[in-house]
Coordinates of C-alpha atoms in Angstrom, one line a residue:
X215 CA -116.9 -25.9 4.3
X216 CA -120.0 -27.8 3.1
X217 CA -122.9 -28.5 5.4
X218 CA -124.4 -32.0 4.8
X219 CA -127.7 -33.0 6.3
X220 CA -128.7 -36.7 6.7
X221 CA -131.9 -37.5 4.8
X222 CA -134.3 -40.4 5.6
X223 CA -136.2 -41.8 2.6
X224 CA -138.6 -43.8 4.7
X225 CA -141.6 -41.5 3.9
X226 CA -143.3 -43.7 1.3
X227 CA -144.9 -47.1 1.2
X228 CA -142.9 -50.2 0.4
X229 CA -144.0 -53.8 0.0
X230 CA -141.6 -54.8 2.8
X231 CA -142.8 -52.3 5.3
X232 CA -146.5 -53.1 4.5
X233 CA -145.7 -56.7 5.3
X234 CA -143.7 -56.0 8.5
X235 CA -145.9 -53.2 10.0
X236 CA -149.2 -53.2 8.2
X237 CA -150.8 -51.8 5.1
X238 CA -150.1 -48.1 4.4
X239 CA -147.1 -47.9 6.7
X240 CA -144.6 -45.1 6.5
X241 CA -142.6 -43.3 9.1
X242 CA -145.5 -40.8 9.5
X243 CA -147.5 -43.6 11.2
X244 CA -145.2 -43.6 14.2
X245 CA -144.9 -39.8 14.2
X246 CA -148.6 -39.3 14.3
X247 CA -149.4 -41.8 17.1
X248 CA -146.6 -40.6 19.5
X249 CA -147.9 -39.7 23.0
X250 CA -146.5 -37.6 25.8
X251 CA -144.6 -39.6 28.4
X252 CA -144.0 -36.9 31.0
X253 CA -145.3 -33.5 31.8
X254 CA -144.3 -30.9 29.2
X255 CA -143.1 -33.5 26.7
X256 CA -143.3 -32.0 23.2
X257 CA -145.1 -34.9 21.5
X258 CA -146.5 -35.6 19.0
X259 CA -144.4 -33.5 16.6
X260 CA -146.3 -32.1 13.6
X261 CA -144.8 -30.8 10.3
X262 CA -145.7 -27.2 9.4
X263 CA -149.1 -27.0 7.7
X264 CA -149.6 -30.8 8.3
X265 CA -147.2 -31.6 5.4
X266 CA -147.2 -35.4 5.9
X267 CA -145.5 -35.8 2.5
X268 CA -145.0 -38.8 0.3
X269 CA -141.5 -39.1 -1.3
X270 CA -142.3 -41.7 -3.9
X271 CA -142.2 -39.5 -7.0
X272 CA -138.9 -37.8 -6.0
X273 CA -140.4 -34.3 -6.6
X274 CA -140.7 -33.6 -2.9
X275 CA -136.9 -34.2 -2.5
X276 CA -136.3 -31.5 -5.0
X277 CA -138.6 -29.2 -3.0
X278 CA -136.6 -30.0 0.1
X279 CA -133.3 -29.3 -1.8
X280 CA -134.6 -25.9 -2.8
X281 CA -135.5 -25.1 0.8
X282 CA -132.3 -26.5 2.2
X283 CA -130.3 -24.4 -0.3
X284 CA -132.1 -21.2 0.8
X285 CA -131.0 -21.8 4.4
X286 CA -127.4 -22.7 3.9
X287 CA -127.4 -26.5 3.5
X288 CA -125.1 -27.6 0.7
X289 CA -125.9 -31.3 0.4
X290 CA -128.1 -34.2 1.5
X291 CA -126.7 -37.5 2.6
X292 CA -129.4 -40.1 1.7
X293 CA -129.5 -43.3 3.8
X294 CA -128.9 -46.2 1.3
X295 CA -130.1 -49.8 1.9
X296 CA -128.4 -52.6 0.0
X297 CA -128.8 -56.0 1.8
X298 CA -126.9 -58.2 -0.6
X299 CA -127.9 -60.4 -3.6
X300 CA -129.2 -57.2 -5.2
X301 CA -131.8 -56.6 -2.5
X302 CA -132.7 -53.0 -2.0
X303 CA -135.4 -51.1 0.0
X304 CA -136.3 -47.4 0.1
X305 CA -134.4 -46.6 -3.1
X306 CA -137.5 -45.5 -5.2
X307 CA -137.4 -41.8 -4.1
X308 CA -133.8 -41.3 -5.1
X309 CA -134.1 -43.3 -8.2
X310 CA -137.0 -41.2 -9.3
X311 CA -135.3 -38.0 -8.3
X312 CA -132.2 -38.7 -10.4
X313 CA -134.2 -39.9 -13.5
X314 CA -137.0 -37.3 -13.5
X315 CA -135.8 -34.0 -12.0
X316 CA -133.1 -31.4 -12.0
X317 CA -131.1 -31.8 -8.7
X318 CA -130.4 -28.4 -7.1
X319 CA -127.9 -29.2 -4.4
X320 CA -125.2 -31.8 -4.0
X321 CA -125.9 -35.2 -2.4
X322 CA -124.2 -38.4 -1.4
X323 CA -125.1 -41.8 0.2
X324 CA -124.7 -43.4 3.6
X325 CA -124.9 -47.1 3.3
X326 CA -127.0 -48.2 6.3
X327 CA -125.6 -51.7 6.3
X328 CA -127.4 -53.4 9.1
X329 CA -129.9 -56.2 9.5
X330 CA -133.4 -54.9 10.0
X331 CA -134.9 -56.4 13.2
X332 CA -138.2 -55.8 15.0
X333 CA -136.8 -54.0 18.0
X334 CA -139.1 -50.9 17.8
X335 CA -142.6 -49.9 16.8
X336 CA -144.1 -52.7 19.0
X337 CA -141.2 -55.1 18.8
X338 CA -140.9 -55.0 22.7
X339 CA -137.2 -55.6 22.3
X340 CA -137.6 -58.9 20.5
X341 CA -134.9 -59.2 17.8
X342 CA -137.0 -60.8 15.1
X343 CA -135.1 -60.5 11.9
X344 CA -137.0 -58.8 9.1
X345 CA -134.3 -58.4 6.4
X346 CA -130.8 -59.8 6.9
X347 CA -127.7 -57.8 5.8
X348 CA -125.3 -59.9 3.7
X349 CA -122.1 -59.1 1.9
X350 CA -122.1 -62.1 -0.5
X351 CA -119.3 -62.2 -3.1
X352 CA -117.6 -60.3 -5.9
X353 CA -120.6 -60.5 -8.2
X354 CA -122.8 -58.7 -5.8
X355 CA -120.1 -56.2 -4.9
X356 CA -119.9 -55.3 -8.6
X357 CA -123.6 -55.2 -9.0
X358 CA -123.8 -52.8 -6.0
X359 CA -121.2 -50.5 -7.5
X360 CA -122.9 -50.5 -10.9
X361 CA -126.2 -49.4 -9.2
X362 CA -124.3 -46.5 -7.6
X363 CA -122.3 -45.5 -10.7
X364 CA -125.0 -43.4 -12.4
X365 CA -125.4 -41.4 -9.2
X366 CA -121.6 -41.0 -8.8
X367 CA -121.4 -39.7 -12.4
X368 CA -123.9 -36.9 -11.8
X369 CA -122.5 -33.4 -11.6
X370 CA -124.3 -32.8 -8.3
X371 CA -123.0 -36.0 -6.6
X372 CA -120.8 -34.8 -3.7
X373 CA -117.1 -35.4 -4.4
X374 CA -113.8 -34.7 -2.5
X375 CA -110.8 -34.3 -4.8
X376 CA -112.9 -35.7 -7.6
X377 CA -113.8 -38.9 -5.6
X378 CA -117.5 -39.7 -5.0
X379 CA -118.3 -39.5 -1.3
X380 CA -119.8 -42.7 0.2
X381 CA -120.4 -43.2 3.9
X382 CA -120.4 -46.6 5.5
X383 CA -122.5 -46.7 8.7
X384 CA -121.3 -50.0 10.1
X385 CA -117.8 -50.6 8.8
X386 CA -117.1 -52.8 11.9
X387 CA -119.9 -55.2 10.7
X388 CA -118.3 -56.0 7.4
X389 CA -116.0 -59.0 8.0
X390 CA -112.4 -58.0 7.9
X391 CA -111.7 -60.8 5.3
X392 CA -114.2 -59.1 3.0
X393 CA -113.8 -55.4 3.7
X394 CA -110.6 -54.5 1.8
X395 CA -111.4 -56.9 -1.0
X396 CA -114.8 -55.4 -1.6
X397 CA -113.6 -51.8 -1.6
X398 CA -110.5 -52.6 -3.6
X399 CA -112.9 -53.7 -6.3
X400 CA -114.9 -50.5 -6.0
X401 CA -111.6 -48.5 -6.1
X402 CA -110.7 -50.3 -9.3
X403 CA -114.1 -49.8 -10.8
X404 CA -114.1 -46.1 -10.0
X405 CA -110.8 -45.6 -11.7
X406 CA -112.0 -47.5 -14.7
X407 CA -114.9 -45.1 -14.9
X408 CA -112.8 -42.0 -14.8
X409 CA -112.7 -41.2 -11.1
X410 CA -109.5 -40.9 -9.0
X411 CA -111.0 -43.4 -6.6
X412 CA -113.8 -43.6 -3.9
X413 CA -113.9 -41.3 -0.9
X414 CA -115.1 -43.8 1.7
X415 CA -116.0 -42.2 5.1
X416 CA -116.3 -44.4 8.1
X417 CA -119.2 -43.5 10.5
X418 CA -118.5 -43.8 14.2
X419 CA -121.7 -44.9 16.1
X420 CA -120.3 -45.7 19.5
X421 CA -118.9 -49.2 19.1
X422 CA -115.3 -50.2 19.7
X423 CA -115.2 -52.8 16.9
X424 CA -112.5 -52.9 14.2
X425 CA -113.4 -50.2 11.8
X426 CA -110.1 -50.0 9.9
X427 CA -110.4 -50.0 6.1
X428 CA -107.4 -49.5 3.8
X429 CA -109.5 -47.5 1.4
X430 CA -111.2 -45.2 3.9
X431 CA -110.3 -41.5 3.4
X432 CA -112.2 -40.0 6.4
X433 CA -114.3 -40.5 9.5
X434 CA -117.4 -38.8 11.0
X435 CA -119.1 -39.2 14.4
X436 CA -122.8 -40.0 14.2
X437 CA -124.3 -37.9 16.9
X438 CA -125.8 -38.1 19.5
X439 CA -125.6 -41.9 19.2
X440 CA -121.8 -42.1 19.3
X441 CA -121.4 -39.9 22.4
X442 CA -124.4 -41.6 24.2
X443 CA -122.9 -45.0 23.8
X444 CA -119.3 -44.0 24.7
X445 CA -119.8 -41.5 27.5
X446 CA -121.2 -41.8 31.0
X447 CA -121.1 -38.1 31.6
X448 CA -124.5 -37.3 30.2
X449 CA -127.2 -36.3 32.6
X450 CA -129.4 -39.4 32.6
X451 CA -132.2 -40.1 35.0
X452 CA -132.6 -43.6 33.6
X453 CA -132.5 -46.4 36.2
X454 CA -131.4 -49.7 34.7
X455 CA -133.2 -51.8 37.2
X456 CA -136.5 -50.6 35.9
X457 CA -135.9 -52.5 32.7
X458 CA -136.6 -55.7 34.7
X459 CA -140.1 -54.4 35.5
X460 CA -141.0 -53.7 31.8
X461 CA -143.2 -56.8 31.7
X462 CA -145.4 -55.5 34.5
X463 CA -147.9 -54.0 32.0
X464 CA -150.4 -53.7 34.9
X465 CA -148.2 -51.0 36.5
X466 CA -148.4 -48.0 34.1
X467 CA -146.5 -45.8 36.5
X468 CA -143.4 -48.0 36.3
X469 CA -143.7 -48.0 32.5
X470 CA -143.6 -44.2 32.5
X471 CA -140.3 -44.2 34.3
X472 CA -138.6 -46.3 31.7
X473 CA -137.7 -43.3 29.5
X474 CA -134.4 -41.5 29.9
X475 CA -133.7 -37.8 29.7
X476 CA -130.3 -36.5 28.6
X477 CA -129.1 -32.9 28.6
X478 CA -128.7 -31.5 25.0
X479 CA -126.3 -28.9 26.3
X480 CA -124.1 -31.3 28.3
X481 CA -123.9 -33.7 25.4
X482 CA -122.7 -31.0 23.1
X483 CA -120.1 -29.9 25.5
X484 CA -118.8 -33.4 25.5
X485 CA -118.8 -33.5 21.7
X486 CA -116.9 -30.3 21.5
X487 CA -114.2 -31.5 23.8
X488 CA -113.4 -34.5 21.5
X489 CA -110.3 -33.9 19.4
X490 CA -110.6 -34.1 15.6
X491 CA -108.0 -33.8 12.9
X492 CA -108.0 -33.4 9.1
X493 CA -110.6 -35.6 7.5
X494 CA -112.2 -36.5 10.8
X495 CA -115.4 -34.6 10.2
X496 CA -117.4 -33.0 12.9
X497 CA -121.2 -33.2 13.2
X498 CA -124.1 -31.8 15.3
X499 CA -127.6 -33.1 16.0
X500 CA -130.6 -30.8 15.8
X501 CA -132.4 -32.8 18.5
X502 CA -133.3 -36.3 19.6
X503 CA -136.5 -37.9 20.9
X504 CA -137.4 -41.4 19.7
X505 CA -140.7 -41.6 21.4
X506 CA -142.5 -42.3 18.1
X507 CA -140.5 -45.5 17.8
X508 CA -139.9 -46.5 21.4
X509 CA -142.8 -45.3 23.4
X510 CA -142.2 -45.3 27.1
X511 CA -138.7 -46.7 26.5
X512 CA -137.7 -43.5 24.6
X513 CA -134.5 -41.5 24.9
X514 CA -135.2 -37.8 25.0
X515 CA -132.6 -35.0 24.8
X516 CA -133.9 -32.0 26.8
X517 CA -133.2 -28.3 26.5
X518 CA -133.1 -28.3 22.7
X519 CA -134.2 -24.9 21.2
X520 CA -133.2 -23.1 18.0
X521 CA -131.0 -20.7 20.1
X522 CA -129.2 -23.5 21.9
X523 CA -128.7 -25.4 18.7
X524 CA -127.4 -22.3 17.1
X525 CA -124.9 -21.7 19.9
X526 CA -123.4 -25.2 19.5
X527 CA -123.6 -25.2 15.7
X528 CA -121.4 -22.0 15.7
X529 CA -118.9 -23.5 18.1
X530 CA -118.7 -26.7 16.1
X531 CA -118.3 -24.9 12.8
X532 CA -115.5 -22.8 14.1
X533 CA -113.6 -25.9 15.3
X534 CA -114.2 -27.6 12.0
X535 CA -112.9 -24.6 10.1
X536 CA -109.8 -24.5 12.3
X537 CA -109.2 -28.2 11.6
X538 CA -109.4 -27.4 7.8
X539 CA -112.1 -29.8 7.1
X540 CA -114.4 -29.3 4.1
X541 CA -117.4 -31.3 5.2
X542 CA -119.7 -30.9 8.3
X543 CA -122.6 -33.2 9.0
X544 CA -126.0 -32.4 10.5
X545 CA -128.4 -34.9 12.0
X546 CA -130.8 -34.5 10.3
X547 CA -133.1 -33.0 7.7
X548 CA -136.1 -35.2 8.4
X549 CA -135.6 -37.8 11.1
X550 CA -139.1 -37.2 12.5
X551 CA -139.3 -40.6 14.2
X552 CA -136.2 -39.6 16.3
X553 CA -136.8 -35.9 16.7
X554 CA -133.8 -34.9 14.6
X555 CA -135.0 -32.6 11.9
X556 CA -134.3 -29.2 10.4
X557 CA -137.6 -29.1 8.5
X558 CA -140.2 -26.6 9.7
X559 CA -142.7 -27.9 12.3
X560 CA -145.8 -26.5 13.9
X561 CA -143.8 -25.5 17.1
X562 CA -140.7 -23.7 15.9
X563 CA -141.7 -23.0 12.2
X564 CA -138.5 -22.1 10.3
X565 CA -136.3 -21.2 13.3
X566 CA -133.9 -24.1 13.2
X567 CA -133.3 -23.4 9.5
X568 CA -133.0 -19.7 10.1
X569 CA -130.4 -20.4 12.8
X570 CA -128.5 -22.7 10.5
X571 CA -128.2 -20.0 7.9
X572 CA -127.3 -17.3 10.5
X573 CA -124.5 -19.3 12.0
X574 CA -123.2 -20.6 8.7
X575 CA -123.0 -17.1 7.3
X576 CA -121.2 -15.8 10.4
X577 CA -118.3 -18.2 10.1

C-alpha cells in the first residue's frame, strides 16, 4: 500500500496572485498574519526553524521528497491548475523539479479544476471571479494532455497497472456532454504513447452532483471536506443565524462567535464507518484549521494531536489493507493555510511524521 500526501505548490510568487492579493503574495502571507480567535487557539502556525520556503526553483520539493521518504510517505499528489485555453498557474515548481532535479519518490497530479473566486483572504464572501475554469474543445484537451505527457513518462510518476494516476477534483463540474469525450481522447493518446490507458480517480468533496465518468478507474474521499459537507453528526458549535450578523463590524464579540469547532475524533469515527470497496481509496486528514484564510469565519477541528492522528491512521490503514487497496491518501504535506500538514512545525516538531512512519511500519 502506497501512502500519497497532497502537496500544495502555492508557496511561490505568481503574476496572478500578485495582481489579486498584492505584490509578494504567497500562502505564507496568510499563515503569518493568522490570529487566535478563541482562548487556547493554536495560531499562528510556524514552520520549524522559521522555514518559510520558496518553491520556485523546484529544489525544495526534492528536499521535501527526501524527508517524506524517510518517514514512510511514498508519493506526493501535486495540485494541478489548468483553466483552459492553455492557461496554467502554479506550475513553475513542478516544471523546474522535473527538468532540473532527480526525483526521489513517486508523484502524481490532482487537477484542481475550479474557478478561482475571491471568497477568502479578505473576500468577505463576495464571489468575484479571478480566473474562470473552462473546458474548451478538443484542441485544448490535447494541449493539456501533451503538457502532462512528459510527467506521465517519468519513471517516478505514480502508476497503477502501468496507467498514470490522475485525480480529478471536481468531476461533477465537467459538463456531462464533454466529460467522456475529453477523457476518451486522453485514453486514446495514452495508448498511442505506450501506456495501457489513464488511471482517472474521481475525488469526492461532499457534493451530490453527477460524478460518473466512463474512464474513471477509482474514487477517493477528500477529507475532512467530504464528511463535513455530507454529515450532520459532527460536534459543531456553529450557529447559522450569526451569519446574518457578520456585517455588524462594530460588534467584535459577535464576530468572534462566527467560527465553528468540530471534533477531530468524532469526524474520524464517521469516516471509518463509511464502507469502501476495491479502488475506492481511503484517506485521512492530519488536521484542519483555515483561520489563516477565513479569519473569524474559520472552521477548526479540535483535539488533533500526533497520538490521536496516529490512532486513526492505523485504523484507516488496516481497513484499507483489508479492502485490498494499493493507494491511501493523506491531507496533506503542506496545507498550512488550512492547518493540514505533516511538515515539522514549531509546536510538534517531527511528531506527526514520526507517527506516520510508526503506524505505517506496524501494518
